[in-house]
CSV table of C-alpha atoms in Angstrom, one decimal:
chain,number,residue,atom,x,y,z
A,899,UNK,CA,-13.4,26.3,-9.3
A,900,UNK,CA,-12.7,27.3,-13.3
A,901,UNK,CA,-9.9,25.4,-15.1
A,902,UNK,CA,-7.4,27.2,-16.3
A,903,UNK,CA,-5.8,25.8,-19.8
A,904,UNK,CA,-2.7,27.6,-21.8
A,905,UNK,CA,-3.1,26.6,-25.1
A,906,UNK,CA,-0.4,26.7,-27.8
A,907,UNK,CA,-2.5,28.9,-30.2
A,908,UNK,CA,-2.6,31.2,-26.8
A,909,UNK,CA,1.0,31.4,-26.4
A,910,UNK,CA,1.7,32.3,-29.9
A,911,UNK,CA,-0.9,34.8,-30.2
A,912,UNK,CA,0.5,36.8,-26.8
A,913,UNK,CA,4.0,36.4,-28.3
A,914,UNK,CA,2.7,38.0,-31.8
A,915,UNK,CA,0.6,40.6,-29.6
A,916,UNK,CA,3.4,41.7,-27.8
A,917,UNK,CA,5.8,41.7,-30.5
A,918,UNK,CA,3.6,44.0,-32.2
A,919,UNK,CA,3.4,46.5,-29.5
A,920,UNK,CA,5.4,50.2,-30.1
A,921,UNK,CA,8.3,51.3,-28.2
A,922,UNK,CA,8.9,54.5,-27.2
A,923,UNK,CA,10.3,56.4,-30.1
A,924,UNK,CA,13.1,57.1,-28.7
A,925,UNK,CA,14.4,53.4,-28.4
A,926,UNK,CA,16.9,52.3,-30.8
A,927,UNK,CA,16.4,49.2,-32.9
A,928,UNK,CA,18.3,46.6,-30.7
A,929,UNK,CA,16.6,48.2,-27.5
A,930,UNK,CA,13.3,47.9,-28.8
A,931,UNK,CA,14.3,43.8,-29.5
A,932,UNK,CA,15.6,43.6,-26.0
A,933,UNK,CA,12.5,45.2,-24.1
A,934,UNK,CA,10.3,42.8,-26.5
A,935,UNK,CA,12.5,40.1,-25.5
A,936,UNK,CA,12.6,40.5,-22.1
A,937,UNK,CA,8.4,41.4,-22.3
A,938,UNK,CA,8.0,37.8,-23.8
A,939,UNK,CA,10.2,36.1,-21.5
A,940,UNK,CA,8.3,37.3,-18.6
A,941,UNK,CA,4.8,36.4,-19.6
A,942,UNK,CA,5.8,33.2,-20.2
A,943,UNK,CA,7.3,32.1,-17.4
A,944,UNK,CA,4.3,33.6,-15.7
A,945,UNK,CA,2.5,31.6,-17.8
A,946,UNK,CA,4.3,28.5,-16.6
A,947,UNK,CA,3.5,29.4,-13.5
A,948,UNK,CA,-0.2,29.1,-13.8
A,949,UNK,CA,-0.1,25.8,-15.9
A,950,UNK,CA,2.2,24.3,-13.1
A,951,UNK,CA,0.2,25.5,-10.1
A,952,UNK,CA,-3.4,23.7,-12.3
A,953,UNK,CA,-0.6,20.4,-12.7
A,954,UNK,CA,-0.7,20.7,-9.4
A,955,UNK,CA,-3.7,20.4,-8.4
A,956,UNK,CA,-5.0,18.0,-11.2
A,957,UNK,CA,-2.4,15.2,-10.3
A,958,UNK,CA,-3.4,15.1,-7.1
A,959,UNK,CA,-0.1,15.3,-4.9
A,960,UNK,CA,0.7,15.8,-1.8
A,961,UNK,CA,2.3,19.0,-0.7
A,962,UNK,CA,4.5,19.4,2.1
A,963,UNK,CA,16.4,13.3,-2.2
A,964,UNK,CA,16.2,12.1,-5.4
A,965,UNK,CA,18.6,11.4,-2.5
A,966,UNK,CA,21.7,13.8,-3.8
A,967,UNK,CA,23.5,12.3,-6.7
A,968,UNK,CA,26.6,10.8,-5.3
A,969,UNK,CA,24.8,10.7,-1.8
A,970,UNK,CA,24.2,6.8,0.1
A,971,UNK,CA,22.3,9.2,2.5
A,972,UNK,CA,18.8,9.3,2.7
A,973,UNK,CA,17.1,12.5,3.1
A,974,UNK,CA,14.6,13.4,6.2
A,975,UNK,CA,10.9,12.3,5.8
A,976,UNK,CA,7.9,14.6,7.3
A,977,UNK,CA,6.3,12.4,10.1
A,978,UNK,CA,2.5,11.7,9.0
A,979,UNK,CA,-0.4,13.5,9.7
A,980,UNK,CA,-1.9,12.0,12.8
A,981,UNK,CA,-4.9,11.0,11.0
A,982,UNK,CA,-2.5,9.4,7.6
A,983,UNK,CA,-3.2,5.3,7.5
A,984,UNK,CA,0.5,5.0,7.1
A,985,UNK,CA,2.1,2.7,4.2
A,986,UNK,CA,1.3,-1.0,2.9
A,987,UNK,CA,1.3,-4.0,4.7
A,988,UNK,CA,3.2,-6.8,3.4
A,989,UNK,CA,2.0,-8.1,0.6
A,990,UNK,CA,0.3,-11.5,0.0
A,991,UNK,CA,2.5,-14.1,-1.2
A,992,UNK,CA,-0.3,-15.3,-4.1
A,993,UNK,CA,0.4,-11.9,-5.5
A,994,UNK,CA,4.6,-11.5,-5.3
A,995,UNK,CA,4.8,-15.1,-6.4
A,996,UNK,CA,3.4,-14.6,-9.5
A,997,UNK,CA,5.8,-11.4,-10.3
A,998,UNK,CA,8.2,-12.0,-12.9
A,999,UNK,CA,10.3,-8.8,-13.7
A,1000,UNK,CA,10.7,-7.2,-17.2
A,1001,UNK,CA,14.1,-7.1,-16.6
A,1002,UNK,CA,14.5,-3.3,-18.0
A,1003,UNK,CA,17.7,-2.0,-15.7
A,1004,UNK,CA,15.6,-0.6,-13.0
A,1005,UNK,CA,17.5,1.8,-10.9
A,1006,UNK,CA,18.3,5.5,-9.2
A,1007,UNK,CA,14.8,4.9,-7.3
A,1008,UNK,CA,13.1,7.3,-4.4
A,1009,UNK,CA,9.5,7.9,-3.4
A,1010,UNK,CA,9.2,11.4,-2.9
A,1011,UNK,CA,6.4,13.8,-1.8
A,1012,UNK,CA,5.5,17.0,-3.5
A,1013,UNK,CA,6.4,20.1,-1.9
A,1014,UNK,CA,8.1,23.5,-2.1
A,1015,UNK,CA,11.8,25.0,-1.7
A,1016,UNK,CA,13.7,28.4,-2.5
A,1017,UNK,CA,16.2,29.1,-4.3
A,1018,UNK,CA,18.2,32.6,-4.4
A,1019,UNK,CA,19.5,34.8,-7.2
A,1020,UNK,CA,21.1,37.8,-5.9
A,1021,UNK,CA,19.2,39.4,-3.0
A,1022,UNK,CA,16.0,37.8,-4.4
A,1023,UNK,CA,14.3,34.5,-3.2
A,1024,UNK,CA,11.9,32.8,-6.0
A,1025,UNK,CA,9.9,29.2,-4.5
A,1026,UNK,CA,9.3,26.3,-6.7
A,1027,UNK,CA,7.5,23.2,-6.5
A,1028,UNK,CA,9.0,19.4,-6.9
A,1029,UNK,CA,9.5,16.6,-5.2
A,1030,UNK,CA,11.1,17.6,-1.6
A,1031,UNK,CA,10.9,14.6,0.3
A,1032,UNK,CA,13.1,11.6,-0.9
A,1033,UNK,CA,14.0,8.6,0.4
A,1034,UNK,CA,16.8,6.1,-1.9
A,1035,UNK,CA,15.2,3.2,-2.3
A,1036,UNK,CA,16.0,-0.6,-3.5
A,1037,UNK,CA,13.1,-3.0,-5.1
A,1038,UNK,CA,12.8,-6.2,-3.5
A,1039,UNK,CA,12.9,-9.6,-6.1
A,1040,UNK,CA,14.2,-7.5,-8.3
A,1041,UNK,CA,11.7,-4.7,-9.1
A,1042,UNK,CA,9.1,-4.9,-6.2
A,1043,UNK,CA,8.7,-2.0,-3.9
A,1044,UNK,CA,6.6,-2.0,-0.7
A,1045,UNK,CA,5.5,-0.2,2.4
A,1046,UNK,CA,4.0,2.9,0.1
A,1047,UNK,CA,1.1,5.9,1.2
A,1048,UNK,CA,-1.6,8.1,0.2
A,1049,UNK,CA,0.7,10.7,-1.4
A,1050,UNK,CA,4.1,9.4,-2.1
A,1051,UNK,CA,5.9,9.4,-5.5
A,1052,UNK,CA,7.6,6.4,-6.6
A,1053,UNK,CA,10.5,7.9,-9.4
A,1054,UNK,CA,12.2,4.8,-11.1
A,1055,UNK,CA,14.6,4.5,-14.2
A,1056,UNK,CA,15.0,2.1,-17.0
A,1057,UNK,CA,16.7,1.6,-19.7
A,1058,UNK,CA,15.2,3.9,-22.6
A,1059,UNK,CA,16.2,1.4,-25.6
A,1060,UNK,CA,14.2,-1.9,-23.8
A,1061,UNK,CA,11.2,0.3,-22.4
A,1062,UNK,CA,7.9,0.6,-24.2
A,1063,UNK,CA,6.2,2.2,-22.8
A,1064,UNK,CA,2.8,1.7,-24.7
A,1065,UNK,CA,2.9,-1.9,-23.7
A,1066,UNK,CA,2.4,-1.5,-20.2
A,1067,UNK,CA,-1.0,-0.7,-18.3
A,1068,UNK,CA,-1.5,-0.8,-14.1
A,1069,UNK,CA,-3.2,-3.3,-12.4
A,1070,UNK,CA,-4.2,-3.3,-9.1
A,1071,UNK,CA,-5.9,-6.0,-6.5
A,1072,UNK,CA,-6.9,-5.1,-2.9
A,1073,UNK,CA,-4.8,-7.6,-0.9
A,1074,UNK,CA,-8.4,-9.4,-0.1
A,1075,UNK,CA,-9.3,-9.5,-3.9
A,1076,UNK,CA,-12.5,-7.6,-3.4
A,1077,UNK,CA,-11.4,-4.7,-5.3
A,1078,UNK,CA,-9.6,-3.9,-8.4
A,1079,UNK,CA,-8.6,-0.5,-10.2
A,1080,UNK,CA,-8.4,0.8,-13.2
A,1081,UNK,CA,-6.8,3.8,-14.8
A,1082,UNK,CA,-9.4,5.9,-13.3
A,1083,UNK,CA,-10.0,5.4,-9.6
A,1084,UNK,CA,-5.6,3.6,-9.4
A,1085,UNK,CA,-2.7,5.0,-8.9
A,1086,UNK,CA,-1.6,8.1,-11.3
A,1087,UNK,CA,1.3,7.4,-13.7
A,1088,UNK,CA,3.9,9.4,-15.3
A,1089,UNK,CA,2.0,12.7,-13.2
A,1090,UNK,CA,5.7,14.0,-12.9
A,1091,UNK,CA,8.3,16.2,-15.5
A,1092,UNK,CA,11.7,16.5,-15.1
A,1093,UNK,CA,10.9,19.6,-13.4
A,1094,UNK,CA,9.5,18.2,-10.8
A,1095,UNK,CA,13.4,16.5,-10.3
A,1096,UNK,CA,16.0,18.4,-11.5
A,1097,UNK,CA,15.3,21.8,-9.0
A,1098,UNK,CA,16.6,25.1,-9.7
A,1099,UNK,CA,20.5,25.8,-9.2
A,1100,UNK,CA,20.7,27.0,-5.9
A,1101,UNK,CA,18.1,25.2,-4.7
A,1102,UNK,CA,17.7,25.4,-0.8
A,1103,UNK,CA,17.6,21.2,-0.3
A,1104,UNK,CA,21.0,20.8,-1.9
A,1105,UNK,CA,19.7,18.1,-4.4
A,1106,UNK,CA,21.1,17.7,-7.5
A,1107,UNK,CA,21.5,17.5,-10.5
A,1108,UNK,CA,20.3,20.8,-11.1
A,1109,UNK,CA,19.7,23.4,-13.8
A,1110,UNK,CA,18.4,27.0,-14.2
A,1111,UNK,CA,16.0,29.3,-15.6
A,1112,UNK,CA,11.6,27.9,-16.6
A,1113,UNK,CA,10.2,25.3,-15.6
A,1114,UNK,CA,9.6,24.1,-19.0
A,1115,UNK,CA,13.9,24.7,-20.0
A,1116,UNK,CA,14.7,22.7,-16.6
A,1117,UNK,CA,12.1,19.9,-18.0
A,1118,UNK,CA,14.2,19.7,-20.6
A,1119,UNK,CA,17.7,19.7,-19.7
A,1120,UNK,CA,16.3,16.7,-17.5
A,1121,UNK,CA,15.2,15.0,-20.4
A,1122,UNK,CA,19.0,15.8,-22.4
A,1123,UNK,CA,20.3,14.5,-19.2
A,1124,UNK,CA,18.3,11.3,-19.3
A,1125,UNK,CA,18.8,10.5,-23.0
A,1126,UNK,CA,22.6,11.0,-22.3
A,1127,UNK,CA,22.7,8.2,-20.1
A,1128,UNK,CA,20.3,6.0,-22.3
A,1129,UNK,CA,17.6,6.3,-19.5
A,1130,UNK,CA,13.3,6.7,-19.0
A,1131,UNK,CA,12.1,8.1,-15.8
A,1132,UNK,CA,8.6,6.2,-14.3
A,1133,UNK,CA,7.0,8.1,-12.1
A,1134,UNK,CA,3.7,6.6,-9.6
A,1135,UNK,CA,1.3,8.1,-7.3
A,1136,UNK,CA,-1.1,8.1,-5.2
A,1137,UNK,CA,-4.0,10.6,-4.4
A,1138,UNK,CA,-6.2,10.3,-0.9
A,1139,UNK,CA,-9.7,8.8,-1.0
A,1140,UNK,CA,-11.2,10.2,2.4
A,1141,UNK,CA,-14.0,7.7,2.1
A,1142,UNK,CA,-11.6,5.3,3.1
A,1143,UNK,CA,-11.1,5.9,6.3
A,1144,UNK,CA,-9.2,2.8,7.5
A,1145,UNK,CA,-7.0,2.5,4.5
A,1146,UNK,CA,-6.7,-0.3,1.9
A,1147,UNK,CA,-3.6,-2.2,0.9
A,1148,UNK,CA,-3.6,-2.8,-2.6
A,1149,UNK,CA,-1.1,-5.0,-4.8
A,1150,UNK,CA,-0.1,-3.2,-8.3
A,1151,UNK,CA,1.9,-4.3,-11.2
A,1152,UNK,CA,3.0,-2.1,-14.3
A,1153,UNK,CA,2.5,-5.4,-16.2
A,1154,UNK,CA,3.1,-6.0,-20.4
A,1155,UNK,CA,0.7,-8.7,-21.2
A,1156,UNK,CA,1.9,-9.6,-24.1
A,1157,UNK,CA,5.2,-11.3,-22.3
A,1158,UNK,CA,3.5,-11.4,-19.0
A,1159,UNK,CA,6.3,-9.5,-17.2
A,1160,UNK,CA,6.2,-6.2,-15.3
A,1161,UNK,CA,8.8,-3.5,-15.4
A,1162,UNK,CA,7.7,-2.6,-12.2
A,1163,UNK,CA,5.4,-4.1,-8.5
A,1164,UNK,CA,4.7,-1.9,-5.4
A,1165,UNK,CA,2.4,-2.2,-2.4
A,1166,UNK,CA,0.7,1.2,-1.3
A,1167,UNK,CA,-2.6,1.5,1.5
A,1168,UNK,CA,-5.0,3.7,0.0
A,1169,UNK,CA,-6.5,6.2,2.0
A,1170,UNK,CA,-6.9,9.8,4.0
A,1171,UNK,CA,-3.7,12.3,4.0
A,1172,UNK,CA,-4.7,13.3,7.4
């Protein structure tokens, strides 16, 4: 299958191309700077559209909230595929003792999945992708979170002013210490946009907040709406390995060795989707 890449230098050349384009002479001057406008729009969000759909596919997630802000409900999960090895065990005590917590004002977590919803403008209905499936969650000792699958998205926040983020690198341990991962073959980091959480306005799961129009304006907002409240979104997750076939739990830590703390821990069981 062909990768599909929109480059900057692409965009700007089909922004000059159409700009250059004639309209029909009969067009006034401000109606031949709407048309061009609206032309522009349209190709890129068309654009955006393919990029998202290769995001997709490249980060590995699982296709079919953030509970509701100002929600303590949880919302629905999808039961698993019959042939899914299901979440974590609990983890080994050799690992969790030796967690010590970055301290960095971890909250407003879910694991999510990926999938799609609607949304409706006028008699139209557009679908988007983000992550559908959320479940509020709280870290145990302070920023450990277990019990997690092949294809679930951990979303955390810290606080932006302590978090750096170039400090921090995953490890992981199988719970039998035979196996370790890298950045390669272990759980997918930061794979997510703001996109992916604050869904269109309208949006047919009722999650919020939300915002309107690209995916790349909604990105965004997201980020505005983060910075507002001095916050940095974490995203984790994890991919299928087929070859596994009976699942493996593995131990991971978001860990800054220079101070030996982690600004985050979770327990997920590697394996098929189903």
């Amino acid at each position: 299958m062909k990768k599909f890449s929109i480059t900057a230098a692409a965009m700007a050349a089909l922004v000059i191309g159409l700009a250059a384009a004639p309209a029909p002479a009969e067009a006034g001057p401000f109606d031949k700077i709407t048309k061009k406008v609206k032309k522009v729009k349209k190709k890129v969000d068309q654009a955006e559209d393919v990029v998202e759909t290769v995001d997709n596919v490249r980060r590995g997630g699982s296709g079919g909230g953030f509970a509701n802000r100002g929600s303590t409900s949880n919302s629905p999960r999808r039961a698993r595929p019959p042939g899914h090895v299901g979440g974590a065990g609990a983890a080994p005590a050799k690992y969790t003792g030796q967690l010590q917590c970055a301290n960095l004002g971890l909250g407003n977590a879910f694991v999510g999945r990926e999938g799609t919803y609607t949304f409706s403008q006028g008699i139209s209905t557009e679908e988007r992708t983000g992550l559908t499936e959320r479940t509020n969650v709280s870290p145990q000792n302070g920023c450990f979170f277990p019990g997690l699958a092949v294809g679930d998205v951990l979303y955390v926040e810290v606080d932006a002013a302590k978090y750096k983020k170039y400090d921090y690198k995953i490890q992981c341990v199988s719970y039998d210490g035979s196996e370790q991962l890298d950045n390669v073959h272990g759980p997918k980091i930061n794979n997510y946009k703001g996109k992916d959480v604050m869904l269109h306005s309208g949006n047919s799961l009722g999650f919020t907040p939300t915002a309107s129009g690209s995916n790349s304006s909604r990105s965004g907002a997201y980020d505005k709406y983060l910075a507002k409240r001095g916050r940095q979104m974490i995203t984790f997750n994890f991919a299928s390995l087929h070859t596994d076939k009976s699942g493996t739990d593995f131990y991971c830590q978001w860990f800054d060795k220079n101070s030996g703390k982690s600004a985050v821990a979770f327990a997920y069981r590697r394996g098929p989707a189903g």
